[in-house]
Amino acid sequence: MTTTAPPGPPALQPLTGPVPGYAQTLPLCPSSVAVARMSVRTTLACWDLEGMTDDVVLVVSELVTNAVQHARPAGAPPEEPGWCRLTLEHPEPGTVWVSVADLSRRRVIHRDPADDAESGRGLAVVDGLATRWLAQPSRTGKTVWVELRADT
């Protein structure tokens, strides 16, 4: 009897444009959040930006979690959860661009949760850490883009 190993996490792929970067397509399932965090740590270590790791990991965790929770196609079977695309770019020293694209046209909603609410603070966290950010609708869904800068 032959057995095959389960597939590993999707690989980071280098970008080919003028800005150094990596992209990764992730299924819309909870385990993708941990994969995304690992990808951020690996990428920032390669770019010698370990000092930004905590902030970038937190932002990516929030964005991928939002995609997993809100962008999954309605009624999708577990074996076809949909996907999101994480992109990390390093346009200049001390700057990281993060984007998460998905196929959902649901708008990003910045909430003001009650003090005892267990969720709803993700975009407030992003807003607090980002130099700037935006949610951009597209023909096929949306992209949330964030710029983070190292403390100077």
Backbone as ProteinMPNN parsed JSONL, in Angstrom:
{"seq_chain_A": "MTTTAPPGPPALQPLTGPVPGYAQTLPLCPSSVAVARMSVRTTLACWDLEGMTDDVVLVVSELVTNAVQHARPAGAPPEEPGWCRLTLEHPEPGTVWVSVADLSRRRVIHRDPADDAESGRGLAVVDGLATRWLAQPSRTGKTVWVELRADT", "coords_chain_A": {"N_chain_A": [[0.837, -1.173, 0.0], [0.538, 2.194, -0.837], [1.22, 5.328, 0.535], [0.561, 8.787, 0.647], [1.988, 11.873, 1.582], [0.249, 14.462, 3.338], [-0.607, 17.549, 1.733], [1.659, 20.268, 2.13], [1.91, 23.599, 3.571], [0.959, 26.268, 1.336], [3.456, 27.517, -0.843], [5.564, 30.406, -0.496], [5.839, 32.717, -3.065], [8.185, 34.4, -5.08], [7.847, 37.809, -6.1], [7.847, 39.395, -9.325], [8.124, 42.015, -10.016], [9.228, 45.508, -9.823], [9.514, 46.023, -7.112], [10.819, 44.416, -4.293], [9.375, 41.39, -3.17], [6.982, 38.964, -1.924], [4.441, 36.535, -2.53], [1.525, 34.664, -1.636], [-0.903, 32.202, -1.954], [-3.663, 31.392, -0.089], [-5.852, 28.997, 1.42], [-9.22, 29.656, 2.505], [-9.369, 28.983, 5.403], [-9.135, 28.354, 8.943], [-6.491, 27.47, 9.664], [-4.841, 28.761, 7.892], [-4.172, 31.227, 8.895], [-2.101, 30.834, 10.746], [-0.159, 29.877, 8.973], [0.211, 32.16, 7.411], [1.298, 33.9, 9.339], [3.745, 32.594, 9.851], [4.904, 32.892, 7.341], [5.251, 35.673, 7.236], [7.141, 36.046, 9.293], [9.336, 34.618, 8.24], [9.802, 36.021, 5.832], [10.35, 38.676, 6.733], [12.661, 38.188, 8.21], [14.402, 37.461, 6.146], [14.593, 39.919, 4.903], [15.917, 41.348, 6.795], [14.397, 42.684, 8.727], [13.518, 42.172, 11.322], [12.764, 43.654, 13.566], [10.294, 44.698, 12.968], [8.579, 42.632, 13.06], [6.572, 41.824, 15.034], [4.482, 43.753, 14.754], [3.822, 43.542, 12.003], [3.11, 40.843, 11.818], [0.836, 40.853, 13.486], [-0.921, 42.559, 12.053], [-1.182, 41.101, 9.627], [-2.305, 38.741, 10.654], [-4.811, 39.707, 11.513], [-5.928, 40.582, 9.04], [-5.962, 38.237, 7.43], [-7.495, 36.592, 9.056], [-9.932, 38.029, 8.96], [-10.531, 37.653, 6.238], [-10.846, 34.843, 6.192], [-13.072, 34.585, 7.894], [-15.064, 36.185, 6.695], [-15.0, 36.16, 3.882], [-15.394, 33.733, 2.758], [-17.016, 31.736, 0.372], [-20.581, 31.575, 0.32], [-22.15, 28.672, 1.437], [-20.087, 27.053, 0.598], [-18.416, 23.973, 0.09], [-16.424, 22.092, 2.47], [-14.08, 21.16, 1.223], [-13.64, 23.012, -0.745], [-12.919, 25.823, 0.074], [-12.545, 28.402, -0.876], [-10.278, 31.191, -1.383], [-7.563, 33.377, -0.382], [-5.211, 35.944, -1.161], [-2.099, 36.63, -0.028], [0.197, 39.221, 0.053], [3.448, 40.445, 0.433], [5.527, 43.209, 0.48], [8.563, 45.077, 0.015], [9.231, 48.096, -0.301], [11.03, 50.167, 0.276], [13.761, 51.058, 2.513], [12.952, 50.047, 5.815], [10.198, 49.93, 5.394], [7.197, 48.173, 4.889], [4.84, 46.724, 2.787], [1.692, 45.305, 2.976], [-0.733, 43.194, 1.614], [-3.978, 41.783, 1.347], [-5.946, 39.952, -0.664], [-9.186, 38.978, -1.743], [-12.01, 37.089, -3.013], [-14.45, 38.115, -2.33], [-17.086, 40.444, -2.431], [-18.015, 41.766, -0.305], [-18.111, 44.589, 1.734], [-15.49, 46.098, 3.633], [-15.806, 46.612, 7.027], [-15.358, 48.929, 9.473], [-15.594, 48.563, 12.775], [-17.05, 49.629, 15.909], [-16.72, 48.154, 18.577], [-18.452, 46.986, 21.542], [-17.177, 47.289, 24.914], [-17.091, 44.76, 26.139], [-17.196, 43.011, 24.03], [-16.179, 40.167, 22.121], [-15.025, 40.178, 19.658], [-14.355, 42.101, 16.64], [-12.497, 44.116, 16.704], [-10.396, 44.117, 14.947], [-9.819, 45.772, 12.619], [-9.441, 48.177, 13.901], [-7.105, 47.671, 15.258], [-5.387, 47.322, 13.052], [-5.582, 49.918, 11.999], [-4.366, 51.352, 14.062], [-1.713, 50.478, 13.95], [-0.811, 50.854, 11.365], [0.807, 52.949, 8.928], [-0.638, 53.906, 6.856], [-3.698, 52.75, 5.34], [-5.972, 50.953, 3.213], [-9.079, 49.783, 1.842], [-9.804, 48.322, -1.1], [-12.184, 47.941, -3.534], [-12.558, 45.573, -6.2], [-12.933, 44.318, -9.557], [-13.296, 41.635, -9.218], [-13.503, 41.174, -6.483], [-12.037, 42.197, -3.528], [-9.28, 44.106, -2.162], [-7.329, 44.52, 0.683], [-5.057, 46.81, 1.711], [-2.048, 47.637, 3.348], [0.307, 49.835, 4.799], [3.251, 49.665, 6.615], [5.676, 51.078, 8.764], [8.988, 51.04, 10.024], [9.87, 51.994, 13.354], [11.419, 55.079, 13.75]], "CA_chain_A": [[0.0, 0.0, 0.0], [1.293, 3.434, -0.938], [0.581, 6.481, 1.168], [1.164, 10.069, 0.283], [1.941, 12.868, 2.653], [-0.693, 15.541, 3.069], [0.095, 18.715, 1.188], [2.138, 21.254, 3.089], [1.36, 24.94, 3.33], [1.325, 26.813, 0.034], [4.756, 28.173, -0.807], [5.741, 31.81, -0.839], [6.373, 32.882, -4.421], [8.745, 35.736, -5.258], [7.233, 38.688, -7.091], [8.789, 39.702, -10.394], [8.08, 43.444, -10.315], [10.359, 46.337, -9.396], [9.579, 46.064, -5.651], [11.013, 43.076, -3.746], [8.206, 40.908, -2.45], [6.54, 37.581, -1.997], [2.99, 36.351, -2.472], [1.114, 33.325, -1.24], [-2.343, 31.965, -2.021], [-4.043, 30.609, 1.09], [-7.275, 28.637, 1.502], [-9.968, 30.371, 3.538], [-9.6, 28.114, 6.553], [-8.424, 28.922, 10.095], [-5.06, 27.15, 9.711], [-4.099, 29.68, 7.026], [-3.689, 32.363, 9.695], [-0.785, 30.429, 11.258], [0.744, 29.823, 7.813], [0.514, 33.55, 7.062], [2.222, 34.425, 10.356], [5.041, 31.985, 9.591], [5.425, 33.517, 6.125], [5.707, 37.01, 7.594], [8.394, 35.922, 10.058], [10.383, 34.195, 7.307], [10.085, 37.108, 4.889], [10.999, 39.797, 7.412], [14.022, 37.761, 8.543], [15.178, 37.569, 4.901], [14.798, 41.339, 4.619], [16.579, 41.93, 7.958], [13.429, 43.594, 9.349], [12.946, 41.471, 12.47], [12.188, 44.617, 14.494], [8.907, 44.989, 12.576], [7.845, 41.369, 13.006], [5.349, 41.764, 15.859], [3.42, 44.574, 14.166], [3.401, 42.992, 10.71], [2.403, 39.584, 12.11], [-0.486, 41.182, 14.022], [-1.736, 43.067, 10.945], [-1.487, 39.983, 8.718], [-3.248, 37.862, 11.357], [-6.143, 40.325, 11.46], [-6.454, 40.61, 7.667], [-6.258, 36.876, 6.976], [-8.65, 36.146, 9.855], [-11.123, 38.642, 8.371], [-10.833, 36.96, 4.981], [-11.363, 33.503, 6.525], [-14.393, 34.694, 8.511], [-16.069, 36.942, 5.949], [-14.911, 36.072, 2.421], [-15.672, 32.365, 2.31], [-18.263, 31.69, -0.402], [-21.733, 30.999, 1.019], [-22.461, 27.289, 1.095], [-18.929, 26.354, 0.025], [-18.074, 22.728, 0.789], [-15.128, 22.188, 3.164], [-12.948, 20.906, 0.323], [-13.5, 24.171, -1.633], [-13.234, 26.948, 0.959], [-12.178, 29.691, -1.448], [-8.886, 31.53, -1.118], [-7.126, 34.762, -0.339], [-3.824, 36.089, -1.628], [-1.278, 37.467, 0.833], [1.381, 39.769, -0.604], [4.345, 41.234, 1.274], [6.484, 43.923, -0.356], [9.562, 45.881, 0.731], [9.514, 49.114, -1.309], [12.153, 51.029, 0.669], [14.222, 50.67, 3.851], [12.053, 50.271, 6.94], [8.796, 49.965, 4.986], [6.595, 46.926, 4.402], [3.466, 46.779, 2.303], [0.951, 44.054, 3.122], [-2.085, 43.202, 1.047], [-4.735, 40.534, 1.335], [-7.015, 40.033, -1.663], [-10.107, 37.841, -1.752], [-13.029, 37.162, -4.059], [-15.706, 38.602, -1.776], [-17.38, 41.858, -2.66], [-18.482, 42.354, 0.949], [-17.31, 45.742, 2.139], [-14.775, 46.063, 4.904], [-16.528, 47.467, 7.968], [-14.613, 49.301, 10.668], [-16.596, 48.547, 13.836], [-16.768, 50.199, 17.219], [-17.349, 47.143, 19.421], [-18.634, 47.242, 22.975], [-16.005, 46.913, 25.699], [-17.094, 43.339, 26.464], [-17.29, 42.212, 22.807], [-15.042, 39.277, 21.913], [-14.459, 40.376, 18.322], [-14.709, 43.365, 16.033], [-11.452, 45.123, 16.903], [-9.303, 43.869, 14.011], [-9.446, 46.932, 11.803], [-8.927, 49.211, 14.803], [-5.705, 47.29, 15.463], [-4.702, 47.671, 11.807], [-5.539, 51.377, 11.936], [-3.409, 51.829, 15.047], [-0.342, 50.096, 13.606], [-0.47, 51.206, 9.986], [1.062, 54.325, 8.507], [-1.868, 54.136, 6.09], [-4.302, 51.523, 4.826], [-7.22, 51.142, 2.478], [-9.765, 48.615, 1.288], [-10.084, 48.683, -2.486], [-12.964, 46.953, -4.285], [-12.078, 45.27, -7.549], [-13.919, 43.66, -10.41], [-13.49, 40.261, -8.755], [-13.573, 41.072, -5.026], [-11.45, 43.366, -2.879], [-7.945, 43.997, -1.59], [-7.013, 45.402, 1.802], [-3.634, 47.141, 1.585], [-1.547, 48.302, 4.555], [1.705, 50.216, 4.834], [3.839, 49.752, 7.953], [7.04, 51.614, 8.759], [9.753, 50.819, 11.243], [10.046, 53.184, 14.196], [12.701, 55.733, 13.461]], "C_chain_A": [[0.887, 1.243, 0.0], [0.513, 4.547, -0.251], [1.297, 7.735, 0.705], [1.014, 11.034, 1.446], [0.904, 13.92, 2.321], [0.067, 16.749, 2.525], [0.502, 19.678, 2.298], [1.514, 22.602, 2.803], [1.786, 25.442, 1.951], [2.607, 27.638, 0.151], [4.654, 29.663, -1.09], [6.37, 31.864, -2.224], [6.958, 34.277, -4.552], [7.974, 36.516, -6.325], [8.282, 39.063, -8.126], [8.837, 41.18, -10.741], [9.281, 44.19, -9.769], [10.542, 46.412, -7.877], [9.799, 44.642, -5.144], [9.776, 42.634, -2.979], [7.932, 39.447, -2.687], [5.023, 37.554, -1.929], [2.698, 34.887, -2.185], [-0.399, 33.24, -1.323], [-2.703, 30.986, -0.915], [-5.516, 30.228, 1.027], [-7.936, 29.401, 2.644], [-10.373, 29.404, 4.648], [-8.735, 28.614, 7.707], [-6.926, 28.632, 10.129], [-4.223, 28.074, 8.834], [-3.559, 30.884, 7.787], [-2.297, 32.039, 10.242], [0.243, 30.365, 10.128], [1.157, 31.242, 7.425], [1.494, 34.162, 8.065], [3.634, 33.887, 10.139], [5.695, 32.621, 8.357], [5.955, 34.91, 6.396], [7.043, 36.924, 8.322], [9.565, 35.57, 9.136], [10.792, 35.34, 6.387], [10.814, 38.26, 5.564], [12.417, 39.439, 7.855], [14.917, 37.853, 7.303], [15.499, 39.021, 4.568], [15.515, 42.069, 5.76], [15.704, 43.0, 8.626], [12.752, 42.947, 10.564], [12.294, 42.416, 13.469], [10.743, 44.978, 14.186], [8.0, 43.762, 12.706], [6.544, 41.389, 13.795], [4.199, 42.541, 15.219], [2.906, 43.978, 12.853], [2.638, 41.679, 10.918], [0.988, 39.881, 12.616], [-1.415, 41.682, 12.909], [-2.132, 41.93, 10.0], [-2.47, 39.016, 9.367], [-4.665, 38.412, 11.283], [-6.733, 40.264, 10.055], [-6.81, 39.215, 7.162], [-7.434, 36.306, 7.765], [-9.939, 36.74, 9.297], [-11.511, 37.959, 7.068], [-11.438, 35.586, 5.258], [-12.796, 33.603, 7.045], [-15.451, 35.277, 7.584], [-16.054, 36.761, 4.434], [-15.199, 34.674, 1.887], [-16.996, 32.355, 1.549], [-19.389, 31.012, 0.386], [-21.988, 29.586, 0.527], [-21.3, 26.516, 0.501], [-18.66, 25.068, 0.797], [-16.689, 22.854, 1.42], [-13.925, 21.987, 2.24], [-12.728, 22.028, -0.697], [-13.811, 25.454, -0.856], [-13.079, 28.341, 0.328], [-10.751, 30.007, -1.055], [-8.709, 33.028, -0.922], [-5.668, 34.783, -0.76], [-3.12, 37.099, -0.742], [-0.063, 37.927, 0.039], [2.143, 40.633, 0.389], [5.366, 41.882, 0.35], [7.353, 44.826, 0.502], [10.028, 46.994, -0.21], [10.707, 50.016, -1.003], [12.579, 50.627, 2.075], [13.192, 51.016, 4.932], [10.578, 50.311, 6.608], [8.369, 48.603, 4.454], [5.177, 47.227, 3.956], [2.877, 45.382, 2.424], [-0.345, 44.208, 2.362], [-2.675, 41.804, 1.136], [-5.908, 40.752, 0.396], [-7.888, 38.798, -1.541], [-11.18, 38.079, -2.808], [-14.382, 37.649, -3.559], [-15.874, 40.084, -2.089], [-17.962, 42.521, -1.415], [-17.54, 43.472, 1.359], [-16.63, 45.491, 3.475], [-15.456, 47.063, 5.828], [-15.667, 47.683, 9.206], [-15.621, 49.461, 11.8], [-16.116, 49.277, 15.08], [-17.421, 49.266, 18.236], [-17.51, 47.601, 20.871], [-17.406, 46.74, 23.724], [-15.934, 45.421, 25.989], [-17.225, 42.438, 25.236], [-16.013, 41.39, 22.619], [-14.419, 39.416, 20.532], [-14.841, 41.768, 17.826], [-13.661, 44.456, 16.155], [-10.331, 45.047, 15.869], [-8.871, 45.076, 13.211], [-8.993, 48.106, 12.658], [-7.455, 48.936, 15.113], [-4.883, 47.675, 14.23], [-4.529, 49.189, 11.723], [-4.495, 51.95, 12.892], [-1.959, 51.544, 14.69], [0.115, 50.615, 12.251], [-0.109, 52.675, 9.84], [-0.136, 54.803, 7.707], [-2.389, 52.791, 5.625], [-5.556, 51.878, 4.067], [-7.775, 49.793, 2.051], [-10.255, 49.033, -0.096], [-10.939, 47.611, -3.152], [-12.355, 46.757, -5.667], [-13.196, 44.597, -8.329], [-14.255, 42.258, -9.872], [-13.618, 40.112, -7.247], [-13.062, 42.343, -4.381], [-10.032, 43.038, -2.433], [-7.845, 44.981, -0.441], [-5.495, 45.554, 1.795], [-3.22, 47.959, 2.798], [-0.073, 48.637, 4.366], [2.133, 50.32, 6.289], [5.267, 50.246, 7.813], [7.698, 51.309, 10.099], [9.822, 52.109, 12.036], [11.408, 53.789, 13.9], [13.177, 56.55, 14.629]], "O_chain_A": [[1.862, 1.325, 0.747], [-0.697, 4.684, -0.435], [2.492, 7.721, 0.411], [0.032, 10.999, 2.188], [0.697, 14.241, 1.15], [1.245, 16.939, 2.826], [-0.223, 19.87, 3.274], [0.688, 22.735, 1.901], [2.854, 25.078, 1.459], [2.807, 28.362, 1.126], [3.777, 30.118, -1.825], [7.321, 31.138, -2.513], [6.305, 35.251, -4.178], [7.515, 35.952, -7.318], [9.477, 39.05, -7.833], [9.533, 41.562, -11.681], [10.242, 43.577, -9.305], [11.603, 46.818, -7.402], [9.05, 43.74, -5.519], [9.196, 43.414, -2.224], [8.553, 38.792, -3.523], [4.4, 38.44, -1.343], [3.509, 34.001, -2.456], [-1.1, 34.115, -0.816], [-2.132, 29.9, -0.812], [-6.346, 31.043, 0.626], [-7.284, 29.75, 3.628], [-11.543, 29.058, 4.807], [-7.701, 29.238, 7.471], [-6.156, 29.479, 10.583], [-3.009, 28.158, 9.018], [-2.581, 31.496, 7.358], [-1.407, 32.889, 10.203], [1.394, 30.759, 10.315], [2.329, 31.492, 7.143], [2.421, 34.87, 7.67], [4.607, 34.635, 10.233], [6.904, 32.856, 8.344], [6.99, 35.298, 5.855], [7.976, 37.657, 7.994], [10.645, 36.151, 9.24], [11.98, 35.596, 6.189], [11.795, 38.771, 5.023], [13.29, 40.307, 7.872], [16.067, 38.28, 7.404], [16.558, 39.315, 4.014], [15.7, 43.284, 5.693], [16.183, 44.059, 9.03], [11.562, 43.151, 10.802], [11.355, 42.018, 14.158], [10.04, 45.508, 15.046], [6.793, 43.852, 12.486], [5.504, 41.001, 13.263], [3.075, 42.046, 15.15], [1.698, 43.919, 12.623], [1.627, 41.439, 10.257], [0.038, 39.215, 12.205], [-2.572, 41.267, 12.836], [-3.297, 41.818, 9.619], [-3.378, 38.521, 8.699], [-5.611, 37.669, 11.021], [-7.906, 39.931, 9.891], [-7.851, 39.034, 6.531], [-8.278, 35.611, 7.201], [-10.939, 36.032, 9.171], [-12.692, 37.714, 6.822], [-12.428, 35.204, 4.634], [-13.644, 32.79, 6.676], [-16.62, 34.902, 7.675], [-17.002, 37.167, 3.762], [-15.239, 34.472, 0.673], [-17.989, 32.904, 2.027], [-19.167, 29.994, 1.041], [-22.034, 29.343, -0.679], [-21.5, 25.432, -0.046], [-18.673, 25.072, 2.028], [-15.867, 23.642, 0.952], [-12.87, 22.583, 2.458], [-11.742, 22.006, -1.434], [-14.836, 26.095, -1.091], [-13.446, 29.343, 0.943], [-10.078, 29.172, -0.451], [-9.584, 33.829, -1.251], [-4.98, 33.762, -0.718], [-3.488, 38.273, -0.703], [0.625, 37.114, -0.578], [1.555, 41.45, 1.098], [5.998, 41.206, -0.462], [6.942, 45.28, 1.57], [11.077, 46.876, -0.844], [11.324, 50.565, -1.915], [11.837, 49.927, 2.764], [12.64, 52.116, 4.962], [9.772, 50.69, 7.458], [9.081, 47.967, 3.677], [4.416, 47.895, 4.655], [3.497, 44.399, 2.018], [-0.996, 45.249, 2.454], [-1.978, 40.796, 1.017], [-6.754, 41.617, 0.624], [-7.395, 37.703, -1.27], [-11.242, 39.147, -3.417], [-15.365, 37.598, -4.299], [-14.925, 40.866, -2.017], [-18.355, 43.687, -1.451], [-16.319, 43.313, 1.332], [-17.14, 44.765, 4.328], [-15.661, 48.219, 5.46], [-15.297, 46.732, 9.895], [-16.421, 50.397, 11.786], [-14.921, 49.507, 15.265], [-18.527, 49.53, 18.708], [-16.796, 48.483, 21.348], [-16.682, 45.873, 23.234], [-14.84, 44.863, 26.077], [-17.352, 41.222, 25.381], [-14.913, 41.854, 22.918], [-13.376, 38.817, 20.269], [-15.554, 42.511, 18.5], [-13.901, 45.595, 15.756], [-9.4, 45.851, 15.921], [-7.68, 45.374, 13.131], [-8.233, 48.951, 12.185], [-6.655, 49.866, 15.219], [-3.816, 48.279, 14.35], [-3.443, 49.677, 11.408], [-3.817, 52.924, 12.564], [-1.067, 52.293, 15.088], [1.312, 50.794, 12.026], [-0.649, 53.534, 10.537], [-0.593, 55.938, 7.851], [-1.642, 51.819, 5.524], [-6.132, 52.951, 4.246], [-7.05, 48.807, 1.917], [-11.026, 49.982, -0.234], [-10.479, 46.483, -3.324], [-11.725, 47.656, -6.223], [-14.277, 44.344, -7.795], [-15.368, 41.767, -10.056], [-13.827, 38.996, -6.771], [-13.572, 43.433, -4.64], [-9.636, 41.876, -2.339], [-8.23, 46.142, -0.574], [-4.751, 44.575, 1.864], [-3.94, 48.86, 3.227], [0.698, 47.832, 3.844], [1.474, 50.974, 7.098], [5.977, 49.886, 6.875], [7.058, 51.32, 11.151], [9.831, 53.197, 11.46], [12.415, 53.086, 13.814], [14.24, 57.168, 14.558]]}, "name": "protein", "num_of_chains": 1, "seq": "MTTTAPPGPPALQPLTGPVPGYAQTLPLCPSSVAVARMSVRTTLACWDLEGMTDDVVLVVSELVTNAVQHARPAGAPPEEPGWCRLTLEHPEPGTVWVSVADLSRRRVIHRDPADDAESGRGLAVVDGLATRWLAQPSRTGKTVWVELRADT"}
